Amino acid sequence: MKTNSNSYTIIYSIVLVVVVAFLLAFVFQALKPAQDVNVQLDHQKQILFALNQNRDMTNPEAEQLWKKIIIADDVIDENGKVVEKGEQGGVKAGFKLNSADAKAGKLALFRCKVDGQDKYVIPVYGNGLWGPINGFIALNADKSTIFGVYFNHESETAGLGAEIKDNKAWQDKFKGKTLFDAQKQNIVFCVTKKIDNPKTQVDAVTGATLTSNGVTEMFQGQKGGLASYKKFLTNK
């Protein structure tokens, strides 16, 4: 076949595309197990960060803490009933759920022990300026006082909306805040520009109103927010 012919060019291009596609698929499959492990470990670290654990922990330390602190990764429904029991250091029940599951009423609940005290961690989901945001809210045994939080985002603006993830000092402001009104009927905690009630409010991120509103949505939202857990939180 003549190397300067159209047929040669077409066949050469097809062979090259097939070879490159095969190599990319091979590399993807070879690296996928390691990628899955890293994604799982990052997920675990975020939950541990919400429980006020050291953010400079190594991967082995995170794995050890996870097995020690996480008593169960249960799945509950909107009535607060356990529909799938998790296990110590679990990653097979509630840990596997995502935002679509939460919006469908299948809720993850992490039961934890920190320094001998019961804690609960709840994953929450909302919307920022440029895309989805999510986080974990750790509660004390009373189910109404915030023990700690950790928020994440996919594509928020650095120095503005991204502060919900990057600014630990801002996340620390959530500690000790109360979720409910005096009658414990409604979740009133919010992020706002003007603080009227320091017990149930945190300052909004400067210059990131929509992202701050998204954080409030993660607390008060019925689908993907903490409000989905209201019956669990209000049942003793």
PDB file of C-alpha atoms in Angstrom:
ATOM      1  CA  MET A   1       0.000   0.000   0.000  1.00  0.00           C
ATOM      2  CA  LYS A   2       1.305   3.453  -0.898  1.00  0.00           C
ATOM      3  CA  THR A   3       2.119   5.473   2.179  1.00  0.00           C
ATOM      4  CA  ASN A   4       0.906   8.666   0.578  1.00  0.00           C
ATOM      5  CA  SER A   5      -2.493   7.292  -0.395  1.00  0.00           C
ATOM      6  CA  ASN A   6      -5.813   8.167   1.300  1.00  0.00           C
ATOM      7  CA  SER A   7      -6.427   4.517   2.143  1.00  0.00           C
ATOM      8  CA  TYR A   8      -3.127   4.272   4.008  1.00  0.00           C
ATOM      9  CA  THR A   9      -3.877   7.435   5.996  1.00  0.00           C
ATOM     10  CA  ILE A  10      -7.337   6.190   6.979  1.00  0.00           C
ATOM     11  CA  ILE A  11      -6.157   2.716   7.981  1.00  0.00           C
ATOM     12  CA  TYR A  12      -3.185   4.136   9.904  1.00  0.00           C
ATOM     13  CA  SER A  13      -5.476   6.522  11.807  1.00  0.00           C
ATOM     14  CA  ILE A  14      -7.929   3.743  12.690  1.00  0.00           C
ATOM     15  CA  VAL A  15      -5.149   1.460  13.951  1.00  0.00           C
ATOM     16  CA  LEU A  16      -3.632   4.281  15.973  1.00  0.00           C
ATOM     17  CA  VAL A  17      -6.974   5.166  17.580  1.00  0.00           C
ATOM     18  CA  VAL A  18      -7.646   1.513  18.459  1.00  0.00           C
ATOM     19  CA  VAL A  19      -4.190   1.061  19.990  1.00  0.00           C
ATOM     20  CA  VAL A  20      -4.427   4.269  22.043  1.00  0.00           C
ATOM     21  CA  ALA A  21      -7.956   3.407  23.211  1.00  0.00           C
ATOM     22  CA  PHE A  22      -6.783  -0.053  24.260  1.00  0.00           C
ATOM     23  CA  LEU A  23      -3.832   1.398  26.199  1.00  0.00           C
ATOM     24  CA  LEU A  24      -6.023   3.981  27.952  1.00  0.00           C
ATOM     25  CA  ALA A  25      -8.565   1.319  28.909  1.00  0.00           C
ATOM     26  CA  PHE A  26      -5.802  -0.918  30.209  1.00  0.00           C
ATOM     27  CA  VAL A  27      -4.246   1.871  32.299  1.00  0.00           C
ATOM     28  CA  PHE A  28      -7.676   2.864  33.669  1.00  0.00           C
ATOM     29  CA  GLN A  29      -8.467  -0.681  34.748  1.00  0.00           C
ATOM     30  CA  ALA A  30      -5.003  -1.136  36.248  1.00  0.00           C
ATOM     31  CA  LEU A  31      -5.256   2.050  38.303  1.00  0.00           C
ATOM     32  CA  LYS A  32      -8.942   1.802  39.269  1.00  0.00           C
ATOM     33  CA  PRO A  33      -8.450  -0.270  42.461  1.00  0.00           C
ATOM     34  CA  ALA A  34      -5.944   2.286  43.791  1.00  0.00           C
ATOM     35  CA  GLN A  35      -8.258   5.145  42.796  1.00  0.00           C
ATOM     36  CA  ASP A  36     -11.194   3.521  44.583  1.00  0.00           C
ATOM     37  CA  VAL A  37      -9.113   3.112  47.739  1.00  0.00           C
ATOM     38  CA  ASN A  38      -8.094   6.779  47.632  1.00  0.00           C
ATOM     39  CA  VAL A  39     -11.688   7.950  47.106  1.00  0.00           C
ATOM     40  CA  GLN A  40     -12.882   5.822  50.021  1.00  0.00           C
ATOM     41  CA  LEU A  41     -10.106   7.078  52.295  1.00  0.00           C
ATOM     42  CA  ASP A  42     -10.859  10.707  51.399  1.00  0.00           C
ATOM     43  CA  HIS A  43     -14.523  10.097  52.258  1.00  0.00           C
ATOM     44  CA  GLN A  44     -13.530   8.588  55.596  1.00  0.00           C
ATOM     45  CA  LYS A  45     -11.207  11.493  56.395  1.00  0.00           C
ATOM     46  CA  GLN A  46     -13.964  14.029  55.764  1.00  0.00           C
ATOM     47  CA  ILE A  47     -16.190  12.276  58.304  1.00  0.00           C
ATOM     48  CA  LEU A  48     -13.323  12.140  60.801  1.00  0.00           C
ATOM     49  CA  PHE A  49     -12.655  15.856  60.240  1.00  0.00           C
ATOM     50  CA  ALA A  50     -16.301  16.571  61.107  1.00  0.00           C
ATOM     51  CA  LEU A  51     -15.616  14.722  64.360  1.00  0.00           C
ATOM     52  CA  ASN A  52     -12.794  17.204  65.089  1.00  0.00           C
ATOM     53  CA  GLN A  53     -10.007  14.742  64.454  1.00  0.00           C
ATOM     54  CA  ASN A  54      -6.542  15.920  63.408  1.00  0.00           C
ATOM     55  CA  ARG A  55      -6.624  17.146  59.813  1.00  0.00           C
ATOM     56  CA  ASP A  56      -2.945  16.346  59.368  1.00  0.00           C
ATOM     57  CA  MET A  57      -3.456  12.647  60.030  1.00  0.00           C
ATOM     58  CA  THR A  58      -1.660  10.155  57.815  1.00  0.00           C
ATOM     59  CA  ASN A  59      -3.571   7.562  55.812  1.00  0.00           C
ATOM     60  CA  PRO A  60      -2.698   4.714  58.215  1.00  0.00           C
ATOM     61  CA  GLU A  61      -3.812   6.892  61.150  1.00  0.00           C
ATOM     62  CA  ALA A  62      -7.103   7.632  59.389  1.00  0.00           C
ATOM     63  CA  GLU A  63      -7.748   3.950  58.774  1.00  0.00           C
ATOM     64  CA  GLN A  64      -7.044   3.119  62.420  1.00  0.00           C
ATOM     65  CA  LEU A  65      -9.239   5.950  63.715  1.00  0.00           C
ATOM     66  CA  TRP A  66     -12.070   4.936  61.401  1.00  0.00           C
ATOM     67  CA  LYS A  67     -12.162   1.424  62.812  1.00  0.00           C
ATOM     68  CA  LYS A  68     -12.055   2.770  66.359  1.00  0.00           C
ATOM     69  CA  ILE A  69     -14.471   5.716  66.178  1.00  0.00           C
ATOM     70  CA  ILE A  70     -17.139   4.562  63.705  1.00  0.00           C
ATOM     71  CA  ILE A  71     -19.437   2.191  65.571  1.00  0.00           C
ATOM     72  CA  ALA A  72     -21.825   1.629  62.646  1.00  0.00           C
ATOM     73  CA  ASP A  73     -22.705   3.070  59.249  1.00  0.00           C
ATOM     74  CA  ASP A  74     -26.463   2.468  59.449  1.00  0.00           C
ATOM     75  CA  VAL A  75     -29.099   3.207  56.839  1.00  0.00           C
ATOM     76  CA  ILE A  76     -32.343   4.724  58.180  1.00  0.00           C
ATOM     77  CA  ASP A  77     -35.566   5.929  56.601  1.00  0.00           C
ATOM     78  CA  GLU A  78     -37.280   9.294  57.070  1.00  0.00           C
ATOM     79  CA  ASN A  79     -39.113   7.910  60.117  1.00  0.00           C
ATOM     80  CA  GLY A  80     -35.788   7.266  61.827  1.00  0.00           C
ATOM     81  CA  LYS A  81     -36.124   3.481  61.519  1.00  0.00           C
ATOM     82  CA  VAL A  82     -32.996   1.444  60.771  1.00  0.00           C
ATOM     83  CA  VAL A  83     -33.497  -0.365  57.461  1.00  0.00           C
ATOM     84  CA  GLU A  84     -29.944  -1.668  57.129  1.00  0.00           C
ATOM     85  CA  LYS A  85     -27.555  -2.089  60.012  1.00  0.00           C
ATOM     86  CA  GLY A  86     -23.952  -1.090  59.567  1.00  0.00           C
ATOM     87  CA  GLU A  87     -20.915  -2.419  61.404  1.00  0.00           C
ATOM     88  CA  GLN A  88     -17.863  -1.273  63.336  1.00  0.00           C
ATOM     89  CA  GLY A  89     -15.636   0.626  60.926  1.00  0.00           C
ATOM     90  CA  GLY A  90     -18.275  -0.012  58.291  1.00  0.00           C
ATOM     91  CA  VAL A  91     -18.029   0.911  54.622  1.00  0.00           C
ATOM     92  CA  LYS A  92     -20.713  -1.378  53.189  1.00  0.00           C
ATOM     93  CA  ALA A  93     -24.038   0.124  54.306  1.00  0.00           C
ATOM     94  CA  GLY A  94     -24.616   3.848  54.890  1.00  0.00           C
ATOM     95  CA  PHE A  95     -21.095   4.640  53.719  1.00  0.00           C
ATOM     96  CA  LYS A  96     -22.025   3.658  50.158  1.00  0.00           C
ATOM     97  CA  LEU A  97     -25.006   6.020  49.871  1.00  0.00           C
ATOM     98  CA  ASN A  98     -24.931   9.255  47.877  1.00  0.00           C
ATOM     99  CA  SER A  99     -27.035  12.365  47.272  1.00  0.00           C
ATOM    100  CA  ALA A 100     -29.512  10.514  45.052  1.00  0.00           C
ATOM    101  CA  ASP A 101     -30.151   8.009  47.852  1.00  0.00           C
ATOM    102  CA  ALA A 102     -30.661  10.837  50.357  1.00  0.00           C
ATOM    103  CA  LYS A 103     -33.182  12.577  48.106  1.00  0.00           C
ATOM    104  CA  ALA A 104     -35.007   9.258  47.734  1.00  0.00           C
ATOM    105  CA  GLY A 105     -35.321   8.930  51.525  1.00  0.00           C
ATOM    106  CA  LYS A 106     -32.546   6.370  52.043  1.00  0.00           C
ATOM    107  CA  LEU A 107     -30.439   8.064  54.715  1.00  0.00           C
ATOM    108  CA  ALA A 108     -26.928   7.324  55.951  1.00  0.00           C
ATOM    109  CA  LEU A 109     -26.267   7.625  59.679  1.00  0.00           C
ATOM    110  CA  PHE A 110     -22.844   7.164  61.246  1.00  0.00           C
ATOM    111  CA  ARG A 111     -22.957   6.210  64.924  1.00  0.00           C
ATOM    112  CA  CYS A 112     -19.672   7.146  66.569  1.00  0.00           C
ATOM    113  CA  LYS A 113     -17.772   7.217  69.860  1.00  0.00           C
ATOM    114  CA  VAL A 114     -15.351  10.051  70.566  1.00  0.00           C
ATOM    115  CA  ASP A 115     -13.608  10.006  73.931  1.00  0.00           C
ATOM    116  CA  GLY A 116     -16.296   7.638  75.198  1.00  0.00           C
ATOM    117  CA  GLN A 117     -19.180   9.924  74.171  1.00  0.00           C
ATOM    118  CA  ASP A 118     -21.866   9.159  71.609  1.00  0.00           C
ATOM    119  CA  LYS A 119     -21.810  11.227  68.423  1.00  0.00           C
ATOM    120  CA  TYR A 120     -23.780  11.066  65.195  1.00  0.00           C
ATOM    121  CA  VAL A 121     -22.506  12.092  61.770  1.00  0.00           C
ATOM    122  CA  ILE A 122     -24.966  12.894  59.006  1.00  0.00           C
ATOM    123  CA  PRO A 123     -24.048  13.530  55.349  1.00  0.00           C
ATOM    124  CA  VAL A 124     -25.814  16.524  53.771  1.00  0.00           C
ATOM    125  CA  TYR A 125     -26.086  17.924  50.250  1.00  0.00           C
ATOM    126  CA  GLY A 126     -26.829  21.317  48.717  1.00  0.00           C
ATOM    127  CA  ASN A 127     -26.032  23.648  45.827  1.00  0.00           C
ATOM    128  CA  GLY A 128     -23.353  26.307  45.622  1.00  0.00           C
ATOM    129  CA  LEU A 129     -22.758  29.006  43.026  1.00  0.00           C
ATOM    130  CA  TRP A 130     -21.081  26.794  40.426  1.00  0.00           C
ATOM    131  CA  GLY A 131     -22.177  23.321  41.378  1.00  0.00           C
ATOM    132  CA  PRO A 132     -23.068  20.845  44.121  1.00  0.00           C
ATOM    133  CA  ILE A 133     -21.729  21.203  47.647  1.00  0.00           C
ATOM    134  CA  ASN A 134     -21.846  18.590  50.375  1.00  0.00           C
ATOM    135  CA  GLY A 135     -20.726  18.024  53.905  1.00  0.00           C
ATOM    136  CA  PHE A 136     -20.897  16.099  57.147  1.00  0.00           C
ATOM    137  CA  ILE A 137     -22.520  17.367  60.327  1.00  0.00           C
ATOM    138  CA  ALA A 138     -21.463  15.778  63.603  1.00  0.00           C
ATOM    139  CA  LEU A 139     -23.935  16.034  66.475  1.00  0.00           C
ATOM    140  CA  ASN A 140     -23.668  15.409  70.193  1.00  0.00           C
ATOM    141  CA  ALA A 141     -25.682  12.697  71.898  1.00  0.00           C
ATOM    142  CA  ASP A 142     -28.590  15.140  72.405  1.00  0.00           C
ATOM    143  CA  LYS A 143     -29.017  15.187  68.594  1.00  0.00           C
ATOM    144  CA  SER A 144     -29.482  18.935  68.619  1.00  0.00           C
ATOM    145  CA  THR A 145     -26.050  20.431  69.352  1.00  0.00           C
ATOM    146  CA  ILE A 146     -23.377  20.593  66.659  1.00  0.00           C
ATOM    147  CA  PHE A 147     -20.136  18.867  67.611  1.00  0.00           C
ATOM    148  CA  GLY A 148     -18.319  19.666  64.366  1.00  0.00           C
ATOM    149  CA  VAL A 149     -18.715  20.027  60.607  1.00  0.00           C
ATOM    150  CA  TYR A 150     -16.825  19.512  57.392  1.00  0.00           C
ATOM    151  CA  PHE A 151     -17.946  20.897  54.028  1.00  0.00           C
ATOM    152  CA  ASN A 152     -16.773  20.139  50.514  1.00  0.00           C
ATOM    153  CA  HIS A 153     -17.454  21.415  47.004  1.00  0.00           C
ATOM    154  CA  GLU A 154     -16.798  20.547  43.384  1.00  0.00           C
ATOM    155  CA  SER A 155     -16.097  23.904  41.768  1.00  0.00           C
ATOM    156  CA  GLU A 156     -16.464  26.910  44.053  1.00  0.00           C
ATOM    157  CA  THR A 157     -14.390  30.063  43.609  1.00  0.00           C
ATOM    158  CA  ALA A 158     -11.087  30.073  45.491  1.00  0.00           C
ATOM    159  CA  GLY A 159     -11.105  32.628  48.305  1.00  0.00           C
ATOM    160  CA  LEU A 160     -14.898  32.946  48.162  1.00  0.00           C
ATOM    161  CA  GLY A 161     -17.250  29.965  47.992  1.00  0.00           C
ATOM    162  CA  ALA A 162     -14.322  27.560  48.365  1.00  0.00           C
ATOM    163  CA  GLU A 163     -13.886  28.908  51.897  1.00  0.00           C
ATOM    164  CA  ILE A 164     -16.576  26.491  53.078  1.00  0.00           C
ATOM    165  CA  LYS A 165     -13.957  23.775  52.589  1.00  0.00           C
ATOM    166  CA  ASP A 166     -10.654  25.582  52.944  1.00  0.00           C
ATOM    167  CA  ASN A 167     -11.349  27.753  55.996  1.00  0.00           C
ATOM    168  CA  LYS A 168     -11.178  25.584  59.117  1.00  0.00           C
ATOM    169  CA  ALA A 169     -11.662  28.635  61.358  1.00  0.00           C
ATOM    170  CA  TRP A 170     -15.020  29.254  59.671  1.00  0.00           C
ATOM    171  CA  GLN A 171     -16.054  25.614  60.105  1.00  0.00           C
ATOM    172  CA  ASP A 172     -15.090  25.814  63.787  1.00  0.00           C
ATOM    173  CA  LYS A 173     -17.745  28.515  64.277  1.00  0.00           C
ATOM    174  CA  PHE A 174     -20.397  25.798  63.952  1.00  0.00           C
ATOM    175  CA  LYS A 175     -19.282  23.998  67.115  1.00  0.00           C
ATOM    176  CA  GLY A 176     -21.770  24.233  69.955  1.00  0.00           C
ATOM    177  CA  LYS A 177     -24.539  25.774  67.850  1.00  0.00           C
ATOM    178  CA  THR A 178     -28.143  24.576  68.308  1.00  0.00           C
ATOM    179  CA  LEU A 179     -30.186  23.147  65.454  1.00  0.00           C
ATOM    180  CA  PHE A 180     -33.746  23.585  66.695  1.00  0.00           C
ATOM    181  CA  ASP A 181     -36.120  26.258  67.875  1.00  0.00           C
ATOM    182  CA  ALA A 182     -37.129  26.345  71.552  1.00  0.00           C
ATOM    183  CA  GLN A 183     -39.915  23.803  71.004  1.00  0.00           C
ATOM    184  CA  LYS A 184     -37.598  21.519  69.041  1.00  0.00           C
ATOM    185  CA  GLN A 185     -40.124  21.489  66.219  1.00  0.00           C
ATOM    186  CA  ASN A 186     -38.124  23.016  63.370  1.00  0.00           C
ATOM    187  CA  ILE A 187     -34.489  23.224  62.331  1.00  0.00           C
ATOM    188  CA  VAL A 188     -33.733  26.939  62.449  1.00  0.00           C
ATOM    189  CA  PHE A 189     -29.950  26.866  62.272  1.00  0.00           C
ATOM    190  CA  CYS A 190     -28.674  28.901  59.325  1.00  0.00           C
ATOM    191  CA  VAL A 191     -25.759  30.757  57.793  1.00  0.00           C
ATOM    192  CA  THR A 192     -26.566  34.454  57.466  1.00  0.00           C
ATOM    193  CA  LYS A 193     -25.036  37.883  56.896  1.00  0.00           C
ATOM    194  CA  LYS A 194     -26.735  39.317  59.975  1.00  0.00           C
ATOM    195  CA  ILE A 195     -26.530  37.448  63.281  1.00  0.00           C
ATOM    196  CA  ASP A 196     -29.711  37.812  65.360  1.00  0.00           C
ATOM    197  CA  ASN A 197     -29.333  34.649  67.419  1.00  0.00           C
ATOM    198  CA  PRO A 198     -25.720  33.529  68.028  1.00  0.00           C
ATOM    199  CA  LYS A 199     -26.937  30.149  69.279  1.00  0.00           C
ATOM    200  CA  THR A 200     -28.468  29.165  65.943  1.00  0.00           C
ATOM    201  CA  GLN A 201     -26.582  31.244  63.375  1.00  0.00           C
ATOM    202  CA  VAL A 202     -23.126  31.494  61.803  1.00  0.00           C
ATOM    203  CA  ASP A 203     -21.679  34.341  59.730  1.00  0.00           C
ATOM    204  CA  ALA A 204     -21.963  33.873  55.966  1.00  0.00           C
ATOM    205  CA  VAL A 205     -18.781  33.611  53.910  1.00  0.00           C
ATOM    206  CA  THR A 206     -17.911  37.102  52.670  1.00  0.00           C
ATOM    207  CA  GLY A 207     -18.662  37.493  48.965  1.00  0.00           C
ATOM    208  CA  ALA A 208     -20.267  34.056  48.659  1.00  0.00           C
ATOM    209  CA  THR A 209     -23.957  34.598  49.366  1.00  0.00           C
ATOM    210  CA  LEU A 210     -25.268  31.797  47.135  1.00  0.00           C
ATOM    211  CA  THR A 211     -22.802  29.270  48.513  1.00  0.00           C
ATOM    212  CA  SER A 212     -23.648  30.331  52.081  1.00  0.00           C
ATOM    213  CA  ASN A 213     -27.335  29.876  51.243  1.00  0.00           C
ATOM    214  CA  GLY A 214     -26.428  26.414  49.992  1.00  0.00           C
ATOM    215  CA  VAL A 215     -24.933  25.593  53.391  1.00  0.00           C
ATOM    216  CA  THR A 216     -28.188  26.673  55.048  1.00  0.00           C
ATOM    217  CA  GLU A 217     -30.000  24.415  52.571  1.00  0.00           C
ATOM    218  CA  MET A 218     -27.870  21.508  53.804  1.00  0.00           C
ATOM    219  CA  PHE A 219     -29.312  22.059  57.273  1.00  0.00           C
ATOM    220  CA  GLN A 220     -32.913  22.975  56.509  1.00  0.00           C
ATOM    221  CA  GLY A 221     -33.541  21.125  53.233  1.00  0.00           C
ATOM    222  CA  GLN A 222     -36.046  18.293  53.167  1.00  0.00           C
ATOM    223  CA  LYS A 223     -34.339  16.474  50.296  1.00  0.00           C
ATOM    224  CA  GLY A 224     -30.653  15.941  50.888  1.00  0.00           C
ATOM    225  CA  GLY A 225     -30.586  18.193  53.945  1.00  0.00           C
ATOM    226  CA  LEU A 226     -30.525  17.598  57.682  1.00  0.00           C
ATOM    227  CA  ALA A 227     -34.285  18.204  57.866  1.00  0.00           C
ATOM    228  CA  SER A 228     -34.761  14.759  56.281  1.00  0.00           C
ATOM    229  CA  TYR A 229     -33.529  13.349  59.603  1.00  0.00           C
ATOM    230  CA  LYS A 230     -35.963  15.363  61.719  1.00  0.00           C
ATOM    231  CA  LYS A 231     -37.869  12.360  63.107  1.00  0.00           C
ATOM    232  CA  PHE A 232     -34.658  10.622  64.055  1.00  0.00           C
ATOM    233  CA  LEU A 233     -33.320  13.780  65.683  1.00  0.00           C
ATOM    234  CA  THR A 234     -36.474  14.482  67.672  1.00  0.00           C
ATOM    235  CA  ASN A 235     -37.120  10.894  68.804  1.00  0.00           C
ATOM    236  CA  LYS A 236     -35.489   9.912  72.071  1.00  0.00           C
TER     237      LYS A 236
END
